[in-house]
């Protein structure tokens, strides 16, 4: 009995580490989302004022667009952990309680598979290994692989486009971590706890 408990200890510790990482990530996403919302509101207000004053700032429109993009991906990641993502229950609501749990595990597993697949896609697309081999020279990488990610710049902000596109790998990693945490809870390997900092009246009523 004691030997079994000792053998299960590392696995339980790993599960708790995943839950802890997911909760810390969710807390960080909460602050980032609030900051981006404040920034987006400020950008829109400044844009309105400057346009009425006939002194428009040409880069604000692009800034607002990228702000919305980051809000979308970070918000989607947080909603996954909060189980506020979209769910079609027309079929599952007619299943037994046991089969509903199985369906939920399958759906959560698909989220994890999607996250891992997106991570692999981002690695192939951003090609960090190839960039390192090219001496972190974007032009050399583009000449060798026709990957112009590190040579292109945004239209008005004149930022490197790869900085803006970083939201994709960040989203891929975060949704994978949240998906694994949700899967551990769905498999009842760890207790399900309400997230801190978010007011959800009925956690069991969503996905």
Short mmCIF file of N, CA and C in Angstrom, two decimals, residues 5-24 81 176-185 189-191:
data_model
loop_
_atom_site.label_atom_id
_atom_site.label_comp_id
_atom_site.label_asym_id
_atom_site.label_seq_id
_atom_site.Cartn_x
_atom_site.Cartn_y
_atom_site.Cartn_z
N UNK A 5 1.46 4.20 -2.91
CA UNK A 5 1.33 5.62 -2.66
C UNK A 5 2.59 6.37 -3.09
N UNK A 6 3.76 5.76 -2.85
CA UNK A 6 5.02 6.39 -3.26
C UNK A 6 5.11 6.45 -4.78
N UNK A 7 4.63 5.40 -5.46
CA UNK A 7 4.68 5.36 -6.91
C UNK A 7 3.73 6.38 -7.53
N UNK A 8 2.59 6.62 -6.87
CA UNK A 8 1.61 7.57 -7.39
C UNK A 8 1.96 9.02 -7.08
N UNK A 9 2.89 9.23 -6.14
CA UNK A 9 3.22 10.59 -5.72
C UNK A 9 3.75 11.46 -6.85
N UNK A 10 4.72 11.00 -7.68
CA UNK A 10 5.20 11.86 -8.77
C UNK A 10 4.10 12.22 -9.76
N UNK A 11 3.22 11.25 -10.08
CA UNK A 11 2.14 11.53 -11.03
C UNK A 11 1.20 12.58 -10.45
N UNK A 12 0.87 12.45 -9.15
CA UNK A 12 -0.02 13.43 -8.53
C UNK A 12 0.63 14.79 -8.48
N UNK A 13 1.93 14.82 -8.21
CA UNK A 13 2.66 16.08 -8.19
C UNK A 13 2.65 16.74 -9.57
N UNK A 14 2.79 15.94 -10.62
CA UNK A 14 2.76 16.48 -11.99
C UNK A 14 1.39 17.06 -12.31
N UNK A 15 0.34 16.37 -11.87
CA UNK A 15 -1.01 16.87 -12.10
C UNK A 15 -1.22 18.21 -11.41
N UNK A 16 -0.79 18.28 -10.16
CA UNK A 16 -0.94 19.53 -9.41
C UNK A 16 -0.13 20.64 -10.07
N UNK A 17 1.04 20.30 -10.63
CA UNK A 17 1.87 21.30 -11.29
C UNK A 17 1.16 21.86 -12.53
N UNK A 18 0.46 21.00 -13.26
CA UNK A 18 -0.28 21.45 -14.45
C UNK A 18 -1.41 22.38 -14.03
N UNK A 19 -2.13 22.01 -12.99
CA UNK A 19 -3.23 22.86 -12.50
C UNK A 19 -2.70 24.19 -12.01
N UNK A 20 -1.59 24.16 -11.30
CA UNK A 20 -1.00 25.40 -10.79
C UNK A 20 -0.54 26.30 -11.94
N UNK A 21 0.09 25.68 -12.93
CA UNK A 21 0.54 26.46 -14.09
C UNK A 21 -0.65 27.08 -14.83
N UNK A 22 -1.72 26.32 -14.96
CA UNK A 22 -2.91 26.82 -15.64
C UNK A 22 -3.53 27.97 -14.87
N UNK A 23 -3.60 27.85 -13.56
CA UNK A 23 -4.19 28.91 -12.74
C UNK A 23 -3.34 30.18 -12.77
N UNK A 24 -2.03 30.03 -12.73
CA UNK A 24 -1.15 31.19 -12.81
C UNK A 24 -1.26 31.86 -14.18
N UNK A 81 -10.19 27.81 -20.26
CA UNK A 81 -9.98 27.36 -18.87
C UNK A 81 -11.23 27.60 -18.03
N UNK A 176 -3.18 24.83 -24.76
CA UNK A 176 -2.78 23.46 -24.47
C UNK A 176 -2.69 23.22 -22.98
N UNK A 177 -2.08 24.17 -22.26
CA UNK A 177 -1.99 24.04 -20.80
C UNK A 177 -3.38 24.03 -20.17
N UNK A 178 -4.24 24.94 -20.60
CA UNK A 178 -5.60 24.98 -20.06
C UNK A 178 -6.37 23.71 -20.44
N UNK A 179 -6.17 23.22 -21.65
CA UNK A 179 -6.86 22.01 -22.07
C UNK A 179 -6.45 20.80 -21.25
N UNK A 180 -5.15 20.68 -20.97
CA UNK A 180 -4.68 19.56 -20.15
C UNK A 180 -5.24 19.67 -18.73
N UNK A 181 -5.28 20.90 -18.19
CA UNK A 181 -5.84 21.10 -16.84
C UNK A 181 -7.32 20.71 -16.82
N UNK A 182 -8.08 21.13 -17.82
CA UNK A 182 -9.49 20.76 -17.90
C UNK A 182 -9.66 19.26 -18.04
N UNK A 183 -8.77 18.63 -18.82
CA UNK A 183 -8.86 17.19 -19.03
C UNK A 183 -8.60 16.43 -17.74
N UNK A 184 -7.64 16.88 -16.95
CA UNK A 184 -7.37 16.25 -15.67
C UNK A 184 -8.58 16.35 -14.75
N UNK A 185 -9.26 17.48 -14.79
CA UNK A 185 -10.46 17.65 -13.97
C UNK A 185 -11.60 16.78 -14.50
N UNK A 189 -9.00 13.27 -12.02
CA UNK A 189 -7.69 12.98 -11.47
C UNK A 189 -7.27 14.05 -10.48
N UNK A 190 -7.88 15.21 -10.58
CA UNK A 190 -7.67 16.30 -9.63
C UNK A 190 -9.02 16.92 -9.34
N UNK A 191 -9.21 17.49 -8.15
CA UNK A 191 -10.50 18.13 -7.85
C UNK A 191 -10.71 19.39 -8.67
#
